[in-house]
DNA sequence: CTGATTATTTGATCCGGATCAATAATATAG
DNA sequence: CTATATTATTGATCCGGATCAAATAATCAG
């Protein structure tokens, strides 16, 4: 059950067997149904998820009820509403399992206490933060430098699985355009 | 010369006097002229800046030559093209002093070697990364959830100095709209 | 101080993507 | 398998912000 997570961690930092076991013991299994919501705006940010199987979607809900997708997380990636997780504050976004998923989650308190008990965990967290920052900055760059068609073409090039695997509706939302607009872009008109 | 920087650091982490001196000794003064460019797209990311006085602007240059501003940094904040700084890779954006500025910079190698020599520097870096992540995510949120007028109103509310201190042209660019559009928004039409 | 450059404002027009609407195609539940 | 709901496509229209243009105001260099 923990193979993928073990690989993810040991690819990034060195851990003694005891430390590894301590880390793994903090993670719990969560099986979700398709479309199940596992984090809601306004709740306290309490968990960080590792995706063993399936896909998570993190999205803002606008005042008019519409959604704006910040991120998708597929197999072998971590996902949390980090901005809230850091301070243990209220969530500003929902997290939804887009597919039937198999997740491993760690509680916020456990995550941060590992920083004190496992010597290399600080380094793991550092790498995690750096990666999260880079991903987010790249996405910000896309929005301020590209138009919708260019954003789609870039996504198709850099992350084809996302276009192939997810319904158009969600891909369009991720690109911050309507599904009608995406449909027209795809048909090349 | 190092008072503001000292305060910034000691507000965030505890350091022995010796450690503090070691950290400060890594920083060098740079006085810039107005509009001087201190980091260019394509160069290696080598420095991180602390703004003692003045203002930095970090912006992408699009294929057609137009610019897209990612960030402004005013007094008492750090600024670097972090995504490139982390890996020591090529810059994807320019950094420009928008005003005559007084900066303290640290070389990338020195910054990262402090992680090994100053016990609490890892914690400082962690806080830095967390803060940078939060800022960037908030900006991404603004772009995917707000329209130009709403982005301006939020900026005026949360960061009035930016609107008051910078030329409209730059504020508009930061909001990712034209200066004509900003002018019309301001005049309330 | 003065001329030249740069920034701002205002107006006219244009255009990409949103919205609204109607089918058609798929997916899902029972 | 079938009925129902959801998603995708296509067309018509609309609208916010871009573009282009011109006049004014503000800055800056000498």
CSV table of N, CA and C in Angstrom, one decimal, chain A residues 43-184:
chain,number,residue,atom,x,y,z
A,43,UNK,N,-13.5,25.0,5.9
A,43,UNK,CA,-13.0,24.1,6.9
A,43,UNK,C,-11.5,24.4,7.3
A,44,UNK,N,-11.1,23.9,8.4
A,44,UNK,CA,-9.7,24.0,8.7
A,44,UNK,C,-8.9,23.1,7.8
A,45,UNK,N,-7.7,23.6,7.4
A,45,UNK,CA,-6.8,22.7,6.6
A,45,UNK,C,-6.1,21.7,7.5
A,46,UNK,N,-6.4,20.5,7.4
A,46,UNK,CA,-5.9,19.5,8.3
A,46,UNK,C,-5.1,18.4,7.7
A,47,UNK,N,-5.2,18.2,6.3
A,47,UNK,CA,-4.5,17.0,5.7
A,47,UNK,C,-3.8,17.4,4.5
A,48,UNK,N,-2.8,16.6,4.2
A,48,UNK,CA,-2.1,16.6,2.9
A,48,UNK,C,-2.2,15.3,2.3
A,49,UNK,N,-2.5,15.2,1.0
A,49,UNK,CA,-2.8,14.0,0.3
A,49,UNK,C,-1.7,13.5,-0.7
A,50,UNK,N,-1.4,12.3,-0.7
A,50,UNK,CA,-0.6,11.7,-1.7
A,50,UNK,C,-1.5,10.8,-2.6
A,51,UNK,N,-1.4,11.0,-3.9
A,51,UNK,CA,-2.3,10.3,-4.8
A,51,UNK,C,-1.6,9.0,-5.2
A,52,UNK,N,-2.2,7.9,-4.7
A,52,UNK,CA,-1.7,6.5,-5.2
A,52,UNK,C,-2.3,6.2,-6.5
A,53,UNK,N,-3.6,6.6,-6.6
A,53,UNK,CA,-4.4,6.2,-7.8
A,53,UNK,C,-5.5,7.2,-7.9
A,54,UNK,N,-5.8,7.7,-9.1
A,54,UNK,CA,-6.9,8.6,-9.3
A,54,UNK,C,-6.4,10.0,-9.6
A,55,UNK,N,-7.2,10.9,-9.2
A,55,UNK,CA,-6.9,12.3,-9.5
A,55,UNK,C,-7.7,13.3,-8.6
A,56,UNK,N,-7.0,14.3,-8.1
A,56,UNK,CA,-7.6,15.3,-7.3
A,56,UNK,C,-7.7,16.6,-8.1
A,57,UNK,N,-8.7,17.4,-7.8
A,57,UNK,CA,-8.8,18.7,-8.4
A,57,UNK,C,-9.1,19.7,-7.2
A,58,UNK,N,-8.3,20.8,-7.3
A,58,UNK,CA,-8.4,21.8,-6.3
A,58,UNK,C,-8.9,23.1,-6.9
A,59,UNK,N,-10.0,23.6,-6.4
A,59,UNK,CA,-10.7,24.8,-7.1
A,59,UNK,C,-11.3,25.8,-6.1
A,60,UNK,N,-11.3,27.0,-6.6
A,60,UNK,CA,-11.9,28.1,-5.8
A,60,UNK,C,-13.4,28.1,-6.2
A,61,UNK,N,-14.2,28.5,-5.3
A,61,UNK,CA,-15.6,28.8,-5.7
A,61,UNK,C,-15.9,30.3,-5.6
A,62,UNK,N,-16.3,30.8,-6.7
A,62,UNK,CA,-16.4,32.3,-6.8
A,62,UNK,C,-17.8,32.7,-6.2
A,63,UNK,N,-17.9,34.0,-5.9
A,63,UNK,CA,-19.2,34.4,-5.3
A,63,UNK,C,-20.4,34.0,-6.0
A,64,UNK,N,-20.4,34.0,-7.4
A,64,UNK,CA,-21.5,33.6,-8.1
A,64,UNK,C,-21.7,32.1,-8.2
A,65,UNK,N,-20.9,31.3,-7.5
A,65,UNK,CA,-21.0,29.9,-7.5
A,65,UNK,C,-20.2,29.2,-8.5
A,66,UNK,N,-19.6,29.9,-9.5
A,66,UNK,CA,-18.8,29.2,-10.4
A,66,UNK,C,-17.4,28.8,-9.8
A,67,UNK,N,-16.8,27.9,-10.5
A,67,UNK,CA,-15.6,27.4,-10.0
A,67,UNK,C,-14.4,27.8,-10.8
A,68,UNK,N,-13.2,27.9,-10.2
A,68,UNK,CA,-12.0,28.1,-10.9
A,68,UNK,C,-10.9,27.2,-10.4
A,69,UNK,N,-10.5,26.3,-11.3
A,69,UNK,CA,-9.6,25.2,-10.9
A,69,UNK,C,-8.1,25.7,-10.8
A,70,UNK,N,-7.5,25.5,-9.7
A,70,UNK,CA,-6.2,25.9,-9.5
A,70,UNK,C,-5.2,24.8,-9.9
A,71,UNK,N,-5.6,23.5,-9.6
A,71,UNK,CA,-4.6,22.5,-9.8
A,71,UNK,C,-5.3,21.1,-9.9
A,72,UNK,N,-4.7,20.2,-10.7
A,72,UNK,CA,-5.0,18.8,-10.7
A,72,UNK,C,-3.8,18.0,-10.2
A,73,UNK,N,-4.0,17.0,-9.4
A,73,UNK,CA,-2.9,16.1,-8.9
A,73,UNK,C,-3.2,14.7,-9.3
A,74,UNK,N,-2.3,14.1,-10.1
A,74,UNK,CA,-2.5,12.7,-10.5
A,74,UNK,C,-1.6,11.8,-9.7
A,75,UNK,N,-1.5,10.6,-10.1
A,75,UNK,CA,-0.7,9.6,-9.4
A,75,UNK,C,0.7,10.0,-9.0
A,76,UNK,N,1.1,9.7,-7.9
A,76,UNK,CA,2.5,9.9,-7.4
A,76,UNK,C,2.8,11.4,-7.2
A,77,UNK,N,1.7,12.2,-6.8
A,77,UNK,CA,2.0,13.5,-6.5
A,77,UNK,C,1.3,13.9,-5.2
A,78,UNK,N,1.8,14.8,-4.5
A,78,UNK,CA,1.2,15.3,-3.3
A,78,UNK,C,0.2,16.5,-3.6
A,79,UNK,N,-0.8,16.6,-2.8
A,79,UNK,CA,-1.7,17.8,-3.0
A,79,UNK,C,-2.3,18.2,-1.7
A,80,UNK,N,-2.2,19.5,-1.5
A,80,UNK,CA,-3.0,20.1,-0.4
A,80,UNK,C,-3.2,21.6,-0.7
A,81,UNK,N,-4.1,22.2,0.0
A,81,UNK,CA,-4.2,23.6,-0.1
A,81,UNK,C,-3.1,24.2,0.7
A,82,UNK,N,-1.9,24.3,0.2
A,82,UNK,CA,-0.8,24.6,0.9
A,82,UNK,C,-0.8,25.9,1.7
A,83,UNK,N,-1.4,26.9,1.0
A,83,UNK,CA,-1.4,28.2,1.6
A,83,UNK,C,-2.2,28.2,2.9
A,84,UNK,N,-3.2,27.3,3.0
A,84,UNK,CA,-3.9,27.2,4.3
A,84,UNK,C,-3.2,26.1,5.2
A,85,UNK,N,-2.7,25.1,4.6
A,85,UNK,CA,-2.0,24.1,5.4
A,85,UNK,C,-0.9,24.6,6.2
A,86,UNK,N,-0.1,25.5,5.6
A,86,UNK,CA,1.0,26.1,6.3
A,86,UNK,C,0.6,26.7,7.6
A,87,UNK,N,-0.4,27.5,7.6
A,87,UNK,CA,-0.8,28.2,8.8
A,87,UNK,C,-1.9,27.5,9.6
A,88,UNK,N,-2.4,26.4,9.1
A,88,UNK,CA,-3.5,25.7,9.7
A,88,UNK,C,-4.8,26.5,9.7
A,89,UNK,N,-4.9,27.3,8.7
A,89,UNK,CA,-6.0,28.3,8.6
A,89,UNK,C,-7.2,27.7,7.8
A,90,UNK,N,-8.2,28.5,7.6
A,90,UNK,CA,-9.4,28.0,6.8
A,90,UNK,C,-9.1,27.9,5.4
A,91,UNK,N,-9.6,26.8,4.8
A,91,UNK,CA,-9.5,26.6,3.4
A,91,UNK,C,-10.1,27.6,2.5
A,92,UNK,N,-9.5,28.0,1.5
A,92,UNK,CA,-10.0,29.0,0.5
A,92,UNK,C,-10.5,28.3,-0.8
A,93,UNK,N,-10.4,26.9,-0.8
A,93,UNK,CA,-10.7,26.2,-2.0
A,93,UNK,C,-11.2,24.8,-1.6
A,94,UNK,N,-11.9,24.2,-2.5
A,94,UNK,CA,-12.4,22.8,-2.3
A,94,UNK,C,-11.4,21.8,-2.9
A,95,UNK,N,-11.3,20.6,-2.4
A,95,UNK,CA,-10.6,19.6,-3.1
A,95,UNK,C,-11.5,18.4,-3.4
A,96,UNK,N,-11.5,18.0,-4.6
A,96,UNK,CA,-12.4,16.9,-5.0
A,96,UNK,C,-11.7,15.8,-5.8
A,97,UNK,N,-12.1,14.6,-5.5
A,97,UNK,CA,-11.6,13.5,-6.3
A,97,UNK,C,-12.3,13.4,-7.6
A,98,UNK,N,-11.6,13.6,-8.6
A,98,UNK,CA,-12.3,13.7,-10.0
A,98,UNK,C,-12.6,12.3,-10.4
A,99,UNK,N,-11.8,11.3,-10.0
A,99,UNK,CA,-12.0,9.9,-10.3
A,99,UNK,C,-12.1,9.2,-9.0
A,100,UNK,N,-12.6,8.0,-9.0
A,100,UNK,CA,-12.5,7.1,-7.9
A,100,UNK,C,-11.0,7.0,-7.6
A,101,UNK,N,-10.6,7.3,-6.3
A,101,UNK,CA,-9.2,7.5,-6.0
A,101,UNK,C,-8.8,6.7,-4.8
A,102,UNK,N,-7.5,6.5,-4.7
A,102,UNK,CA,-6.9,5.9,-3.6
A,102,UNK,C,-5.8,6.8,-3.1
A,103,UNK,N,-6.0,7.3,-1.9
A,103,UNK,CA,-5.1,8.4,-1.4
A,103,UNK,C,-4.5,8.0,-0.1
A,104,UNK,N,-3.3,8.5,0.2
A,104,UNK,CA,-2.7,8.4,1.5
A,104,UNK,C,-2.6,9.8,2.0
A,105,UNK,N,-3.1,10.0,3.2
A,105,UNK,CA,-3.1,11.4,3.8
A,105,UNK,C,-2.3,11.4,5.1
A,106,UNK,N,-1.8,12.6,5.4
A,106,UNK,CA,-1.1,12.8,6.7
A,106,UNK,C,-1.7,14.0,7.3
A,107,UNK,N,-1.9,13.9,8.6
A,107,UNK,CA,-2.5,15.1,9.3
A,107,UNK,C,-1.4,16.2,9.4
A,108,UNK,N,-1.9,17.4,9.4
A,108,UNK,CA,-1.0,18.6,9.5
A,108,UNK,C,-0.1,18.5,10.7
A,109,UNK,N,-0.6,18.2,11.9
A,109,UNK,CA,0.2,18.1,13.1
A,109,UNK,C,1.3,17.1,12.9
A,110,UNK,N,1.0,15.9,12.4
A,110,UNK,CA,2.0,14.9,12.2
A,110,UNK,C,3.0,15.3,11.2
A,111,UNK,N,2.6,16.0,10.1
A,111,UNK,CA,3.5,16.4,9.1
A,111,UNK,C,4.5,17.4,9.7
A,112,UNK,N,4.1,18.3,10.5
A,112,UNK,CA,5.0,19.3,11.1
A,112,UNK,C,5.8,18.7,12.2
A,113,UNK,N,5.2,17.7,12.9
A,113,UNK,CA,6.1,17.2,14.0
A,113,UNK,C,7.2,16.3,13.4
A,114,UNK,N,7.0,15.8,12.3
A,114,UNK,CA,8.1,15.1,11.6
A,114,UNK,C,9.3,16.0,11.4
A,115,UNK,N,9.1,17.3,11.3
A,115,UNK,CA,10.2,18.2,11.1
A,115,UNK,C,11.1,18.2,12.3
A,116,UNK,N,10.6,17.9,13.5
A,116,UNK,CA,11.4,17.9,14.7
A,116,UNK,C,11.9,16.5,15.0
A,117,UNK,N,11.3,15.5,14.5
A,117,UNK,CA,11.7,14.1,14.9
A,117,UNK,C,12.5,13.4,13.8
A,118,UNK,N,12.3,13.7,12.6
A,118,UNK,CA,13.1,13.1,11.5
A,118,UNK,C,14.0,14.1,10.9
A,119,UNK,N,15.3,13.9,11.1
A,119,UNK,CA,16.3,14.9,10.7
A,119,UNK,C,16.2,15.4,9.3
A,120,UNK,N,15.9,14.4,8.3
A,120,UNK,CA,15.9,14.9,7.0
A,120,UNK,C,14.5,15.4,6.5
A,121,UNK,N,13.6,15.4,7.3
A,121,UNK,CA,12.2,15.8,6.9
A,121,UNK,C,12.2,17.2,6.5
A,122,UNK,N,13.0,18.0,7.2
A,122,UNK,CA,13.0,19.5,6.8
A,122,UNK,C,13.5,19.6,5.3
A,123,UNK,N,14.4,18.7,5.0
A,123,UNK,CA,14.9,18.8,3.6
A,123,UNK,C,13.8,18.3,2.6
A,124,UNK,N,13.0,17.3,3.0
A,124,UNK,CA,11.9,16.9,2.2
A,124,UNK,C,10.9,18.0,2.0
A,125,UNK,N,10.6,18.7,3.1
A,125,UNK,CA,9.7,19.8,3.1
A,125,UNK,C,10.2,20.9,2.2
A,126,UNK,N,11.5,21.2,2.3
A,126,UNK,CA,12.1,22.2,1.5
A,126,UNK,C,11.9,21.9,0.0
A,127,UNK,N,12.2,20.7,-0.4
A,127,UNK,CA,12.0,20.3,-1.8
A,127,UNK,C,10.6,20.4,-2.2
A,128,UNK,N,9.7,20.0,-1.3
A,128,UNK,CA,8.3,20.1,-1.6
A,128,UNK,C,7.8,21.5,-1.9
A,129,UNK,N,8.3,22.4,-1.0
A,129,UNK,CA,7.9,23.8,-1.1
A,129,UNK,C,8.5,24.4,-2.4
A,130,UNK,N,9.8,24.1,-2.7
A,130,UNK,CA,10.4,24.6,-3.9
A,130,UNK,C,9.6,24.1,-5.1
A,131,UNK,N,9.3,22.8,-5.1
A,131,UNK,CA,8.5,22.3,-6.3
A,131,UNK,C,7.2,23.0,-6.4
A,132,UNK,N,6.5,23.1,-5.3
A,132,UNK,CA,5.2,23.7,-5.3
A,132,UNK,C,5.3,25.1,-5.8
A,133,UNK,N,6.3,25.8,-5.4
A,133,UNK,CA,6.5,27.2,-5.8
A,133,UNK,C,6.7,27.3,-7.3
A,134,UNK,N,7.6,26.4,-7.8
A,134,UNK,CA,7.9,26.4,-9.3
A,134,UNK,C,6.7,26.1,-10.1
A,135,UNK,N,5.9,25.1,-9.7
A,135,UNK,CA,4.7,24.8,-10.5
A,135,UNK,C,3.7,26.0,-10.5
A,136,UNK,N,3.5,26.6,-9.4
A,136,UNK,CA,2.6,27.7,-9.3
A,136,UNK,C,3.0,28.9,-10.1
A,137,UNK,N,4.3,29.2,-10.0
A,137,UNK,CA,4.8,30.3,-10.7
A,137,UNK,C,4.7,30.1,-12.2
A,138,UNK,N,4.9,28.9,-12.6
A,138,UNK,CA,4.8,28.6,-14.1
A,138,UNK,C,3.4,28.8,-14.5
A,139,UNK,N,2.5,28.4,-13.7
A,139,UNK,CA,1.0,28.6,-14.0
A,139,UNK,C,0.7,30.1,-14.1
A,140,UNK,N,1.2,30.8,-13.1
A,140,UNK,CA,1.0,32.3,-13.1
A,140,UNK,C,1.5,32.9,-14.4
A,141,UNK,N,2.7,32.5,-14.7
A,141,UNK,CA,3.4,32.9,-16.0
A,141,UNK,C,2.5,32.7,-17.2
A,142,UNK,N,1.9,31.5,-17.3
A,142,UNK,CA,1.0,31.1,-18.4
A,142,UNK,C,-0.1,32.1,-18.5
A,143,UNK,N,-0.7,32.4,-17.4
A,143,UNK,CA,-1.9,33.3,-17.4
A,143,UNK,C,-1.5,34.7,-17.8
A,144,UNK,N,-0.4,35.2,-17.4
A,144,UNK,CA,-0.1,36.6,-17.7
A,144,UNK,C,0.7,36.8,-19.1
A,145,UNK,N,1.1,35.7,-19.7
A,145,UNK,CA,1.8,35.8,-20.9
A,145,UNK,C,1.1,35.1,-22.1
A,146,UNK,N,0.1,34.3,-21.9
A,146,UNK,CA,-0.5,33.5,-23.0
A,146,UNK,C,-2.0,33.8,-23.1
A,147,UNK,N,-2.5,33.7,-24.3
A,147,UNK,CA,-3.9,33.7,-24.5
A,147,UNK,C,-4.5,32.3,-24.4
A,148,UNK,N,-5.8,32.2,-24.4
A,148,UNK,CA,-6.4,30.8,-24.2
A,148,UNK,C,-5.9,29.8,-25.2
A,149,UNK,N,-5.8,30.1,-26.4
A,149,UNK,CA,-5.3,29.1,-27.4
A,149,UNK,C,-3.9,28.7,-27.1
A,150,UNK,N,-3.1,29.6,-26.8
A,150,UNK,CA,-1.7,29.3,-26.5
A,150,UNK,C,-1.6,28.5,-25.2
A,151,UNK,N,-2.4,28.8,-24.2
A,151,UNK,CA,-2.4,28.0,-23.0
A,151,UNK,C,-2.8,26.6,-23.3
A,152,UNK,N,-3.8,26.4,-24.1
A,152,UNK,CA,-4.2,25.0,-24.5
A,152,UNK,C,-3.1,24.3,-25.2
A,153,UNK,N,-2.5,24.9,-26.1
A,153,UNK,CA,-1.4,24.3,-26.9
A,153,UNK,C,-0.2,23.9,-26.0
A,154,UNK,N,0.1,24.8,-25.1
A,154,UNK,CA,1.2,24.5,-24.1
A,154,UNK,C,0.8,23.3,-23.2
A,155,UNK,N,-0.4,23.3,-22.8
A,155,UNK,CA,-0.9,22.2,-21.9
A,155,UNK,C,-0.8,20.9,-22.7
A,156,UNK,N,-1.3,20.9,-23.9
A,156,UNK,CA,-1.3,19.7,-24.7
A,156,UNK,C,0.2,19.2,-24.9
A,157,UNK,N,1.1,20.1,-25.0
A,157,UNK,CA,2.5,19.7,-25.2
A,157,UNK,C,3.1,19.2,-23.9
A,158,UNK,N,2.9,19.9,-22.9
A,158,UNK,CA,3.6,19.7,-21.6
A,158,UNK,C,2.9,18.7,-20.7
A,159,UNK,N,1.6,18.5,-20.9
A,159,UNK,CA,0.8,17.7,-20.0
A,159,UNK,C,-0.3,17.0,-20.8
A,160,UNK,N,0.0,16.3,-21.8
A,160,UNK,CA,-1.0,15.7,-22.7
A,160,UNK,C,-2.0,14.8,-21.9
A,161,UNK,N,-1.5,14.1,-20.9
A,161,UNK,CA,-2.4,13.2,-20.1
A,161,UNK,C,-3.6,14.0,-19.6
A,162,UNK,N,-3.3,15.2,-19.2
A,162,UNK,CA,-4.4,16.0,-18.6
A,162,UNK,C,-5.5,16.2,-19.6
A,163,UNK,N,-5.1,16.5,-20.8
A,163,UNK,CA,-6.1,16.8,-21.9
A,163,UNK,C,-6.9,15.5,-22.2
A,164,UNK,N,-6.1,14.4,-22.3
A,164,UNK,CA,-6.7,13.1,-22.7
A,164,UNK,C,-7.5,12.5,-21.6
A,165,UNK,N,-7.1,12.6,-20.4
A,165,UNK,CA,-7.8,11.9,-19.3
A,165,UNK,C,-9.0,12.6,-18.7
A,166,UNK,N,-9.0,13.9,-18.7
A,166,UNK,CA,-10.0,14.6,-18.1
A,166,UNK,C,-11.1,15.1,-19.0
A,167,UNK,N,-12.4,15.2,-18.6
A,167,UNK,CA,-13.4,15.8,-19.4
A,167,UNK,C,-13.1,17.2,-19.8
A,168,UNK,N,-13.5,17.5,-21.0
A,168,UNK,CA,-13.3,18.9,-21.6
A,168,UNK,C,-13.7,20.0,-20.6
A,169,UNK,N,-14.8,19.8,-20.0
A,169,UNK,CA,-15.3,20.7,-19.1
A,169,UNK,C,-14.3,21.1,-18.0
A,170,UNK,N,-13.6,20.1,-17.5
A,170,UNK,CA,-12.6,20.4,-16.5
A,170,UNK,C,-11.3,21.0,-17.0
A,171,UNK,N,-10.9,20.5,-18.2
A,171,UNK,CA,-9.7,21.1,-18.9
A,171,UNK,C,-10.0,22.6,-19.2
A,172,UNK,N,-11.2,22.9,-19.7
A,172,UNK,CA,-11.5,24.3,-20.0
A,172,UNK,C,-11.5,25.1,-18.7
A,173,UNK,N,-12.0,24.6,-17.6
A,173,UNK,CA,-12.0,25.3,-16.4
A,173,UNK,C,-10.6,25.6,-15.9
A,174,UNK,N,-9.7,24.6,-16.1
A,174,UNK,CA,-8.3,24.7,-15.7
A,174,UNK,C,-7.6,25.8,-16.5
A,175,UNK,N,-8.0,25.9,-17.8
A,175,UNK,CA,-7.5,26.9,-18.7
A,175,UNK,C,-8.2,28.3,-18.5
A,176,UNK,N,-9.2,28.3,-17.6
A,176,UNK,CA,-10.0,29.5,-17.3
A,176,UNK,C,-10.7,30.0,-18.6
A,177,UNK,N,-11.3,29.1,-19.3
A,177,UNK,CA,-12.1,29.5,-20.4
A,177,UNK,C,-13.4,28.6,-20.4
A,178,UNK,N,-14.4,28.9,-21.2
A,178,UNK,CA,-15.6,28.1,-21.2
A,178,UNK,C,-15.4,26.8,-22.0
A,179,UNK,N,-16.2,25.8,-21.8
A,179,UNK,CA,-16.1,24.6,-22.5
A,179,UNK,C,-16.4,24.8,-24.0
A,180,UNK,N,-17.2,25.8,-24.3
A,180,UNK,CA,-17.5,26.1,-25.7
A,180,UNK,C,-16.2,26.6,-26.4
A,181,UNK,N,-15.5,27.5,-25.7
A,181,UNK,CA,-14.3,28.0,-26.2
A,181,UNK,C,-13.3,26.9,-26.5
A,182,UNK,N,-13.2,26.0,-25.5
A,182,UNK,CA,-12.2,25.0,-25.7
A,182,UNK,C,-12.6,24.1,-26.9
A,183,UNK,N,-13.9,23.8,-27.0
A,183,UNK,CA,-14.3,22.9,-28.1
A,183,UNK,C,-13.9,23.6,-29.4
A,184,UNK,N,-14.1,24.9,-29.5
A,184,UNK,CA,-13.7,25.6,-30.7
A,184,UNK,C,-12.2,25.6,-31.0
